[in-house]
C-alpha cells in the first residue's frame, strides 16, 4: 500500500468522526505504521480563559484519534479496531494561539492486538505536551460493515 492510499483512508476515516470535524483535526502525514494529525488553535478549545491554554480534553481527543487512526496505516485491509486501553500523561500545557500536533506510531501488530504510542507537541519549541500509549483490538475485516469499509477505502478492492 502506498502512502497516498494511507493518507486517503485516514482522511476519509477522520471525516466520519463528528468530534474531529468539530475540532478541525486533520491529517498532515501518513506512512506505514506512522501518522501525524494537526489540531488548530481556536477559541472553542480554550480551557482556561485567563491563560488561553487549550483544554486537556481537546489534547486527549487529538491523541486518541491519532492513536486509533494510525491503525489504518498499519493494516493492509481496513478493519475497525475498538480501543482496549488508552493512557495519557501530560507533561506541560500547550502554548496558546498555536496548533498542536500528534505523532502516532503502531509499534507492534499481532493477530489480535495493535499497540500504539503517541506524542503531542507544538512546532515552535518541539517540546512534548503529552505522551499516550494505547491498545486496540482487531475484530477482523469481515466484522466491519462493507458499506463503511468501502467508504474508508474509497471502493478499493
Short mmCIF file of C-alpha atoms in Angstrom, two decimals, residues 33-37 63 66-68 70 102-106 116-119:
data_model
loop_
_atom_site.label_atom_id
_atom_site.label_comp_id
_atom_site.label_asym_id
_atom_site.label_seq_id
_atom_site.Cartn_x
_atom_site.Cartn_y
_atom_site.Cartn_z
CA UNK A 33 2.83 2.50 10.95
CA UNK A 34 3.12 6.31 11.28
CA UNK A 35 0.64 9.20 11.33
CA UNK A 36 0.69 12.92 12.18
CA UNK A 37 -2.51 14.86 12.94
CA UNK A 63 -4.16 11.79 20.76
CA UNK A 66 -4.18 9.76 16.19
CA UNK A 67 -3.65 6.50 18.07
CA UNK A 68 -6.82 4.96 16.66
CA UNK A 70 -2.57 5.03 12.93
CA UNK A 102 0.07 14.37 17.43
CA UNK A 103 2.64 11.94 16.06
CA UNK A 104 1.43 8.34 16.43
CA UNK A 105 3.16 5.05 15.76
CA UNK A 106 1.86 1.48 15.63
CA UNK A 116 0.46 2.28 19.65
CA UNK A 117 2.26 5.24 21.18
CA UNK A 118 1.70 8.92 20.51
CA UNK A 119 3.29 12.26 21.35
#
